[in-house]
Amino acid sequence: MSRHSKFSRGDFLGHKAGYVKTVLEQVIASNFDFVFILSSLNLDFNVNRILRYLIQARQSGGKPVVILTKADLTEDFSEQLAEVHKIAPDVPVHAVSSYTGFGLDAIDEYLLPRKTAVFLGMSGVGKSSLLNALMKQEVMAVKEIRGSDNRGRHTTTHRQLFMLSSGAMIIDTPGMRELGLFDADGGISASFKDVEELFTQCRFNDCRHETEPGCAVLAALANGSLSHEHWANYLTQMKENKFVNKKIKR
C-alpha cells in the first residue's frame, strides 16, 4: 500500500557525542488525513514547539489541527489561543478538557467515517487521556504529571491504531522529547508564507535581507508589519533545515 501521507522527524546520529555524522528519516506515522498536534495548557505550553510540529505536519501531506489540552487547569486560556493563531492563522485550534469533556464536540468534525487522525506531542500532553475520552472507555493508562516541572511521564511506548464508534481511526504515538526537522522545505514555506512573500518585493533578486537598499524584509521589520521574533524563527528553521539536508542519508 502506497503512502498518501507521512509524518517524519530527523534522527540525528552522533549528536550525543557532540557532532552529527548523518541524519536518517524516522517515520512516526503514515496514511492519515489529520495531524492532531497536542499541547497542554499548563506551564509546559510552548508556542515555538508547536511551530516546529506545524512545519513537519504541513510537510506530511495531512491537515494540521492544534489541540490545546487540559483546559480545566486554567481559568483563562485566551492568551495561549491567540499565540497559536498568531503563528498559524490558517490552522484550526481547539481548547479541550478530557476530564470535563469541554470542547470535545468541536473535534467531532474531523473524526468522520474512514478518516484517520494521528496524535502527536510531547510526553504528558494528554494524548492518552484524550483518546480515552473519545473512545468513551479507558483503553490507555494515564500517569500523573510531575510536580517539579509540570511535565508528564511516558505512557504510550509504541504506535497503536484505534477505531472510534464514528468509524474514524486514531493513530496514537509515543511522546517525543524533541522533534528534529527532516526534509522540511515545503513545511517551512507553508508556515512562513508571509515572510517568503516579502522576498518577491525586494529590489534585488539576490537580496540577503541584511543591509541591501530596497529590501522589503528590512522595511517590514522597521515598520513593525514583520516581527523580529517571527523573522528570527524563520532564520532558525531555515538554518537547521539547510544543515539537515546536507546530512541526510537517502
Coordinates of N, CA, C and O in Angstrom, one line a residue, residues 28-187:
I28 N 7.2 8.5 11.8 CA 6.4 8.4 13.1 C 5.0 7.7 12.8 O 4.6 6.9 13.5
A29 N 4.4 8.2 11.7 CA 3.1 7.6 11.3 C 2.9 7.9 9.8 O 3.5 8.8 9.2
S30 N 2.0 7.1 9.2 CA 1.7 7.3 7.8 C 0.2 7.0 7.5 O -0.4 6.4 8.3
N31 N -0.2 7.4 6.3 CA -1.6 7.2 5.8 C -2.6 7.7 6.8 O -3.4 7.0 7.4
F32 N -2.6 9.0 7.0 CA -3.6 9.7 7.8 C -4.1 10.9 7.1 O -3.6 11.4 6.1
D33 N -5.3 11.5 7.6 CA -5.9 12.6 7.0 C -5.6 13.9 7.8 O -5.4 15.0 7.2
F34 N -5.6 13.8 9.1 CA -5.4 14.9 10.0 C -4.2 14.6 11.0 O -4.0 13.5 11.4
V35 N -3.5 15.7 11.2 CA -2.4 15.7 12.2 C -2.8 16.5 13.4 O -2.9 17.7 13.4
F36 N -3.2 15.8 14.5 CA -3.6 16.5 15.8 C -2.3 16.7 16.6 O -1.7 15.8 17.1
I37 N -1.9 18.0 16.7 CA -0.8 18.4 17.4 C -1.3 18.8 18.8 O -1.9 19.8 19.0
L38 N -0.9 18.0 19.8 CA -1.4 18.2 21.2 C -0.4 19.0 22.0 O 0.8 18.6 22.0
S39 N -0.8 20.0 22.7 CA 0.0 20.8 23.6 C -0.9 21.1 24.8 O -2.0 21.5 24.7
S40 N -0.3 20.9 26.0 CA -1.1 21.2 27.2 C -1.1 22.6 27.6 O -0.2 23.4 27.3
L41 N -2.2 23.0 28.3 CA -2.4 24.4 28.7 C -1.9 24.6 30.1 O -2.3 25.5 30.8
N42 N -0.9 23.8 30.5 CA -0.2 24.0 31.8 C 1.0 24.8 31.6 O 1.3 25.5 30.6
L43 N 1.9 24.8 32.6 CA 3.2 25.6 32.5 C 4.1 25.1 31.4 O 5.1 25.8 31.1
D44 N 3.9 23.9 30.8 CA 4.7 23.4 29.8 C 4.3 23.9 28.4 O 4.9 23.5 27.4
F45 N 3.3 24.8 28.3 CA 2.9 25.3 27.0 C 4.1 26.1 26.3 O 4.7 26.9 26.9
N46 N 4.3 25.8 25.0 CA 5.4 26.4 24.3 C 5.1 26.6 22.9 O 5.0 25.6 22.1
V47 N 4.8 27.8 22.4 CA 4.3 28.0 21.1 C 5.4 27.7 20.0 O 5.0 27.3 18.9
N48 N 6.7 27.9 20.4 CA 7.7 27.6 19.4 C 7.8 26.1 19.1 O 8.1 25.7 18.0
R49 N 7.5 25.3 20.1 CA 7.5 23.9 19.9 C 6.3 23.5 19.0 O 6.5 22.6 18.1
I50 N 5.2 24.1 19.2 CA 4.0 23.9 18.3 C 4.4 24.2 16.9 O 4.0 23.5 15.9
L51 N 5.1 25.4 16.7 CA 5.5 25.8 15.4 C 6.3 24.7 14.7 O 6.1 24.4 13.5
R52 N 7.2 24.1 15.4 CA 8.1 23.0 14.8 C 7.2 21.8 14.3 O 7.4 21.2 13.3
Y53 N 6.2 21.4 15.2 CA 5.3 20.4 14.8 C 4.5 20.8 13.6 O 4.2 19.9 12.7
L54 N 4.1 22.0 13.5 CA 3.3 22.5 12.4 C 4.1 22.4 11.1 O 3.6 22.1 10.0
I55 N 5.4 22.7 11.2 CA 6.3 22.7 10.0 C 6.3 21.3 9.4 O 6.1 21.0 8.2
Q56 N 6.5 20.3 10.3 CA 6.6 18.9 9.8 C 5.2 18.4 9.4 O 5.0 17.5 8.5
A57 N 4.1 18.9 10.1 CA 2.8 18.5 9.8 C 2.4 18.9 8.4 O 1.8 18.2 7.6
R58 N 2.8 20.1 8.0 CA 2.5 20.6 6.7 C 3.3 19.9 5.7 O 2.9 19.8 4.5
Q59 N 4.5 19.4 6.0 CA 5.3 18.6 5.1 C 4.7 17.2 4.9 O 4.9 16.6 3.9
S60 N 3.9 16.8 5.9 CA 3.4 15.4 5.9 C 2.4 15.1 4.8 O 2.2 13.9 4.5
G61 N 1.6 16.0 4.4 CA 0.5 15.8 3.5 C -0.8 15.7 4.2 O -1.9 15.6 3.5
G62 N -0.8 15.7 5.5 CA -2.1 15.7 6.3 C -2.4 17.1 6.7 O -1.6 18.0 6.6
K63 N -3.7 17.3 7.2 CA -4.1 18.6 7.6 C -3.9 18.8 9.1 O -4.3 18.0 9.9
P64 N -3.1 19.8 9.4 CA -2.8 20.0 10.9 C -3.9 20.7 11.6 O -4.6 21.5 11.1
V65 N -4.1 20.2 12.9 CA -5.1 20.7 13.8 C -4.4 20.8 15.2 O -3.9 19.8 15.6
V66 N -4.4 22.0 15.8 CA -3.8 22.1 17.1 C -4.8 21.9 18.2 O -5.9 22.5 18.2
I67 N -4.5 21.0 19.1 CA -5.4 20.7 20.2 C -4.7 21.1 21.5 O -3.7 20.5 21.9
L68 N -5.3 22.1 22.2 CA -4.7 22.5 23.5 C -5.5 21.8 24.6 O -6.7 22.1 24.8
T69 N -4.8 20.9 25.3 CA -5.4 20.0 26.3 C -5.4 20.6 27.7 O -4.7 21.6 27.9
K70 N -6.1 20.0 28.6 CA -6.1 20.3 30.0 C -6.6 21.7 30.2 O -6.1 22.5 31.1
A71 N -7.7 22.1 29.5 CA -8.3 23.4 29.6 C -8.9 23.6 31.0 O -9.1 24.7 31.4
D72 N -9.2 22.5 31.7 CA -9.7 22.6 33.1 C -8.7 23.1 34.1 O -9.0 23.5 35.2
L73 N -7.4 23.1 33.7 CA -6.3 23.5 34.6 C -6.1 25.0 34.6 O -5.2 25.5 35.4
T74 N -6.8 25.8 33.8 CA -6.5 27.2 33.7 C -7.9 27.9 33.5 O -8.8 27.5 32.9
E75 N -8.0 29.1 34.2 CA -9.3 29.8 34.1 C -9.4 30.6 32.8 O -10.5 30.8 32.3
D76 N -8.3 31.0 32.2 CA -8.4 31.8 31.0 C -7.2 31.3 30.1 O -6.0 31.5 30.4
F77 N -7.6 30.8 28.9 CA -6.5 30.3 28.0 C -6.6 31.1 26.7 O -6.1 30.7 25.7
S78 N -7.2 32.3 26.8 CA -7.3 33.1 25.6 C -5.9 33.6 25.1 O -5.7 33.7 23.8
E79 N -5.0 33.8 26.0 CA -3.7 34.3 25.5 C -3.0 33.2 24.8 O -2.3 33.4 23.7
Q80 N -3.1 31.9 25.2 CA -2.4 30.8 24.5 C -3.1 30.6 23.1 O -2.4 30.3 22.2
L81 N -4.4 30.7 23.1 CA -5.1 30.6 21.8 C -4.6 31.7 20.8 O -4.4 31.4 19.6
A82 N -4.5 32.9 21.3 CA -4.0 34.0 20.5 C -2.6 33.7 20.0 O -2.3 34.1 18.8
E83 N -1.7 33.2 20.8 CA -0.3 32.9 20.4 C -0.3 31.9 19.3 O 0.5 32.1 18.3
V84 N -1.1 30.9 19.3 CA -1.1 29.9 18.3 C -1.7 30.5 17.0 O -1.2 30.2 15.9
H85 N -2.8 31.2 17.1 CA -3.4 31.9 16.0 C -2.4 32.8 15.3 O -2.4 33.0 14.1
K86 N -1.6 33.4 16.1 CA -0.6 34.4 15.5 C 0.4 33.7 14.6 O 0.8 34.2 13.6
I87 N 0.9 32.5 15.0 CA 1.9 31.8 14.2 C 1.3 30.9 13.1 O 2.0 30.6 12.2
A88 N 0.0 30.6 13.3 CA -0.7 29.8 12.3 C -2.1 30.2 12.1 O -3.0 29.5 12.5
P89 N -2.4 31.4 11.5 CA -3.7 31.9 11.4 C -4.7 31.0 10.5 O -5.9 31.1 10.6
D90 N -4.1 30.1 9.7 CA -4.9 29.3 8.8 C -5.1 27.9 9.4 O -5.7 27.0 8.7
V91 N -4.7 27.6 10.6 CA -4.8 26.3 11.2 C -5.9 26.3 12.3 O -5.9 27.2 13.2
P92 N -6.8 25.3 12.3 CA -7.8 25.2 13.4 C -7.1 25.0 14.8 O -6.2 24.2 14.8
V93 N -7.6 25.7 15.8 CA -7.1 25.5 17.1 C -8.3 25.3 18.1 O -9.2 26.0 18.1
H94 N -8.2 24.2 18.9 CA -9.3 23.9 19.8 C -8.7 23.7 21.2 O -7.7 23.0 21.4
A95 N -9.3 24.3 22.2 CA -9.0 24.0 23.6 C -10.0 23.0 24.1 O -11.2 23.1 23.9
V96 N -9.5 21.9 24.8 CA -10.3 20.8 25.3 C -9.9 20.4 26.7 O -8.8 20.7 27.1
S97 N -10.8 19.7 27.3 CA -10.5 19.1 28.6 C -11.1 17.7 28.5 O -12.3 17.4 28.4
S98 N -10.2 16.7 28.6 CA -10.6 15.3 28.6 C -11.3 14.9 29.9 O -12.1 14.0 29.9
Y99 N -11.0 15.7 30.9 CA -11.6 15.4 32.3 C -13.0 15.9 32.4 O -13.9 15.1 32.8
T100 N -13.3 17.1 31.9 CA -14.7 17.6 31.9 C -15.5 17.4 30.7 O -16.7 17.5 30.7
G101 N -14.8 17.1 29.6 CA -15.5 17.0 28.3 C -15.6 18.3 27.5 O -16.1 18.3 26.4
F102 N -15.1 19.4 28.1 CA -15.1 20.7 27.4 C -14.4 20.6 26.1 O -13.3 20.2 26.0
G103 N -15.1 21.1 25.1 CA -14.5 21.3 23.7 C -14.4 20.1 22.9 O -14.0 20.2 21.7
L104 N -14.8 18.9 23.4 CA -14.6 17.7 22.6 C -15.5 17.6 21.4 O -15.2 17.0 20.4
D105 N -16.7 18.2 21.6 CA -17.6 18.2 20.4 C -17.1 18.9 19.2 O -17.4 18.5 18.1
A106 N -16.2 19.9 19.4 CA -15.7 20.7 18.3 C -14.7 19.9 17.4 O -14.5 20.2 16.3
I107 N -14.2 18.8 17.9 CA -13.2 18.0 17.1 C -13.9 16.8 16.4 O -13.3 16.1 15.7
D108 N -15.3 16.7 16.7 CA -16.0 15.6 16.0 C -16.0 15.8 14.5 O -16.2 14.8 13.8
E109 N -15.9 17.0 14.0 CA -16.0 17.3 12.6 C -14.8 16.6 11.8 O -14.9 16.4 10.6
Y110 N -13.7 16.3 12.5 CA -12.6 15.6 11.9 C -12.7 14.1 12.0 O -12.1 13.4 11.2
L111 N -13.4 13.6 13.0 CA -13.5 12.2 13.3 C -14.7 11.5 12.6 O -15.6 11.0 13.2
L112 N -14.6 11.5 11.3 CA -15.7 11.0 10.4 C -15.3 9.6 9.9 O -14.2 9.2 10.0
P113 N -16.3 8.9 9.5 CA -16.0 7.5 9.0 C -14.9 7.5 7.9 O -14.9 8.3 7.0
R114 N -14.0 6.5 8.0 CA -12.9 6.3 7.1 C -11.9 7.4 7.1 O -11.1 7.5 6.2
K115 N -11.9 8.3 8.1 CA -10.9 9.3 8.3 C -10.0 8.9 9.4 O -10.4 8.2 10.3
T116 N -8.7 9.2 9.2 CA -7.7 8.9 10.2 C -6.9 10.1 10.7 O -6.6 11.0 9.9
A117 N -6.8 10.2 12.0 CA -6.0 11.3 12.6 C -4.9 10.7 13.4 O -5.0 9.6 14.0
V118 N -3.7 11.3 13.4 CA -2.6 10.9 14.2 C -2.4 11.9 15.3 O -2.5 13.1 15.2
F119 N -2.2 11.3 16.5 CA -1.9 12.2 17.7 C -0.4 12.3 17.9 O 0.3 11.4 18.0
L120 N 0.0 13.6 18.0 CA 1.4 13.9 18.1 C 1.6 14.9 19.3 O 0.8 15.8 19.5
G121 N 2.8 14.8 20.0 CA 3.0 15.7 21.0 C 4.0 15.1 22.0 O 4.4 14.0 21.9
M122 N 4.5 16.0 22.9 CA 5.4 15.5 23.9 C 4.8 14.6 24.9 O 3.5 14.5 25.0
S123 N 5.6 13.9 25.7 CA 5.1 13.1 26.8 C 4.3 14.0 27.8 O 4.7 15.1 28.1
G124 N 3.1 13.5 28.2 CA 2.4 14.2 29.3 C 1.4 15.3 28.8 O 0.9 16.0 29.6
V125 N 1.3 15.4 27.5 CA 0.4 16.5 27.0 C -1.1 16.1 27.0 O -2.0 16.9 26.8
G126 N -1.3 14.8 27.3 CA -2.7 14.3 27.4 C -3.2 13.5 26.3 O -4.5 13.4 26.1
K127 N -2.3 12.9 25.5 CA -2.8 12.1 24.3 C -3.6 10.9 24.8 O -4.7 10.6 24.2
S128 N -3.1 10.2 25.8 CA -3.9 9.0 26.3 C -5.2 9.4 26.9 O -6.2 8.7 26.7
S129 N -5.2 10.5 27.7 CA -6.5 11.0 28.3 C -7.5 11.3 27.2 O -8.7 11.0 27.3
L130 N -7.1 12.0 26.2 CA -8.0 12.4 25.1 C -8.5 11.2 24.4 O -9.7 11.1 24.0
L131 N -7.6 10.3 24.1 CA -8.0 9.0 23.4 C -9.1 8.3 24.3 O -10.1 7.8 23.7
N132 N -8.9 8.2 25.6 CA -9.9 7.5 26.4 C -11.2 8.2 26.4 O -12.3 7.6 26.3
A133 N -11.2 9.6 26.4 CA -12.4 10.4 26.3 C -13.1 10.1 25.0 O -14.4 10.0 25.0
L134 N -12.4 10.1 23.9 CA -13.0 9.9 22.6 C -13.5 8.5 22.4 O -14.6 8.2 21.8
M135 N -12.8 7.5 23.0 CA -13.2 6.1 22.9 C -14.4 5.8 23.9 O -15.0 4.7 23.8
K136 N -14.5 6.7 24.9 CA -15.6 6.5 26.0 C -15.3 5.3 26.8 O -16.2 4.7 27.3
Q137 N -14.0 5.0 26.9 CA -13.6 3.9 27.8 C -12.1 4.0 28.0 O -11.4 4.7 27.2
E138 N -11.6 3.4 29.0 CA -10.1 3.5 29.3 C -9.4 2.5 28.5 O -9.3 1.3 28.9
V139 N -8.8 2.9 27.4 CA -8.0 2.0 26.6 C -6.5 2.2 26.7 O -5.7 1.4 26.3
M140 N -6.2 3.4 27.4 CA -4.8 3.7 27.6 C -4.6 4.1 29.1 O -5.5 4.8 29.7
A141 N -3.5 3.6 29.7 CA -3.2 4.0 31.1 C -2.8 5.5 31.1 O -2.2 6.0 30.1
V142 N -3.1 6.2 32.2 CA -2.8 7.6 32.3 C -2.0 7.8 33.6 O -2.3 7.3 34.6
K143 N -0.9 8.5 33.4 CA 0.0 8.8 34.5 C 0.0 10.2 34.9 O -0.3 11.1 34.1
E144 N 0.2 10.5 36.2 CA 0.1 11.9 36.7 C 1.4 12.7 36.2 O 2.4 12.1 35.9
I145 N 1.2 14.0 36.1 CA 2.3 14.9 35.7 C 3.2 15.0 36.9 O 2.8 14.9 38.0
R146 N 4.5 15.4 36.6 CA 5.4 15.6 37.7 C 5.2 17.0 38.2 O 5.1 18.0 37.5
G147 N 5.2 17.1 39.5 CA 5.0 18.4 40.2 C 6.2 19.3 40.0 O 6.1 20.6 40.0
S148 N 7.4 18.8 39.8 CA 8.6 19.6 39.7 C 8.7 20.4 38.5 O 9.2 21.6 38.5
D149 N 8.2 19.9 37.3 CA 8.3 20.7 36.1 C 7.0 20.7 35.3 O 7.0 21.2 34.1
N150 N 5.9 20.2 35.8 CA 4.6 20.2 35.1 C 4.6 19.3 33.9 O 3.7 19.5 33.0
R151 N 5.6 18.4 33.7 CA 5.6 17.6 32.6 C 5.1 16.2 33.0 O 5.3 15.7 34.1
G152 N 4.6 15.5 32.0 CA 4.0 14.2 32.2 C 5.0 13.1 32.1 O 6.1 13.3 31.6
R153 N 4.7 11.9 32.6 CA 5.5 10.7 32.4 C 5.1 10.0 31.2 O 4.0 10.1 30.8
H154 N 6.0 9.2 30.6 CA 5.8 8.5 29.4 C 4.6 7.5 29.6 O 4.7 6.7 30.6
T155 N 3.7 7.5 28.7 CA 2.6 6.5 28.8 C 2.6 5.5 27.6 O 2.8 4.3 27.7
T156 N 2.4 6.1 26.4 CA 2.5 5.3 25.2 C 3.9 5.0 24.8 O 4.7 5.9 24.8
T157 N 4.2 3.7 24.6 CA 5.5 3.3 24.2 C 5.7 2.8 22.8 O 6.8 2.6 22.3
H158 N 4.6 2.7 22.1 CA 4.6 2.3 20.7 C 3.4 2.8 20.0 O 2.4 3.1 20.6
R159 N 3.4 2.8 18.7 CA 2.2 3.3 17.9 C 1.1 2.3 18.0 O 1.3 1.0 17.9
Q160 N -0.1 2.8 18.1 CA -1.3 1.9 18.2 C -2.4 2.6 17.4 O -2.5 3.8 17.3
L161 N -3.3 1.7 16.8 CA -4.4 2.2 16.0 C -5.7 1.9 16.7 O -5.9 0.7 17.1
F162 N -6.6 2.9 16.8 CA -7.8 2.7 17.5 C -9.0 3.1 16.6 O -8.9 4.1 15.8
M163 N -10.1 2.3 16.6 CA -11.3 2.7 15.9 C -12.3 3.3 16.8 O -12.7 2.7 17.8
L164 N -12.8 4.5 16.4 CA -13.9 5.1 17.2 C -15.2 4.6 16.7 O -15.4 4.0 15.7
S165 N -16.2 4.8 17.6 CA -17.6 4.4 17.2 C -18.1 5.1 15.9 O -19.0 4.6 15.2
S166 N -17.5 6.3 15.6 CA -17.9 7.0 14.4 C -17.4 6.4 13.2 O -17.8 6.7 12.1
G167 N -16.4 5.5 13.3 CA -15.8 4.9 12.1 C -14.5 5.5 11.8 O -13.8 5.1 10.8
A168 N -14.1 6.6 12.5 CA -12.8 7.2 12.3 C -11.7 6.4 13.1 O -12.0 5.6 14.0
M169 N -10.5 6.5 12.6 CA -9.4 5.8 13.3 C -8.4 6.9 13.8 O -8.2 7.9 13.3
I170 N -7.8 6.5 14.9 CA -6.8 7.3 15.6 C -5.5 6.6 15.7 O -5.5 5.4 16.2
I171 N -4.4 7.2 15.3 CA -3.0 6.6 15.5 C -2.4 7.3 16.7 O -2.2 8.5 16.7
D172 N -2.2 6.6 17.8 CA -1.6 7.1 19.0 C -0.1 6.8 18.9 O 0.3 5.7 18.6
T173 N 0.7 7.8 19.2 CA 2.2 7.7 19.0 C 2.8 8.0 20.4 O 2.3 8.7 21.2
P174 N 4.0 7.5 20.6 CA 4.8 7.8 21.8 C 5.1 9.3 21.9 O 5.3 9.9 20.8
G175 N 5.2 9.8 23.1 CA 5.6 11.2 23.2 C 7.0 11.4 22.8 O 7.9 10.6 23.0
M176 N 7.3 12.6 22.2 CA 8.6 12.9 21.7 C 9.3 14.0 22.6 O 8.7 15.0 22.9
R177 N 10.5 13.7 23.0 CA 11.2 14.7 23.8 C 11.7 15.9 23.0 O 11.8 17.0 23.4
E178 N 12.0 15.6 21.7 CA 12.4 16.6 20.8 C 12.0 16.2 19.4 O 11.8 15.1 19.1
L179 N 11.9 17.2 18.5 CA 11.4 17.0 17.1 C 12.5 17.6 16.2 O 12.5 18.8 16.1
G180 N 13.3 16.8 15.6 CA 14.2 17.3 14.6 C 13.5 17.4 13.2 O 12.8 16.5 12.8
L181 N 13.8 18.5 12.6 CA 13.2 18.7 11.2 C 13.8 17.7 10.3 O 14.9 17.3 10.4
F182 N 13.0 17.4 9.3 CA 13.5 16.5 8.2 C 12.9 16.8 6.9 O 11.7 16.8 6.7
D183 N 13.8 17.2 5.9 CA 13.3 17.5 4.5 C 12.1 18.4 4.6 O 11.0 18.2 4.0
A184 N 12.2 19.5 5.3 CA 11.1 20.4 5.7 C 10.9 21.6 4.8 O 10.3 22.6 5.2
D185 N 11.5 21.6 3.6 CA 11.4 22.8 2.8 C 10.0 23.3 2.6 O 9.7 24.5 2.7
G186 N 9.1 22.4 2.2 CA 7.7 22.7 1.9 C 7.0 23.2 3.2 O 6.2 24.1 3.1
G187 N 7.3 22.5 4.3 CA 6.7 22.8 5.5 C 7.0 24.2 6.0 O 6.2 25.0 6.6

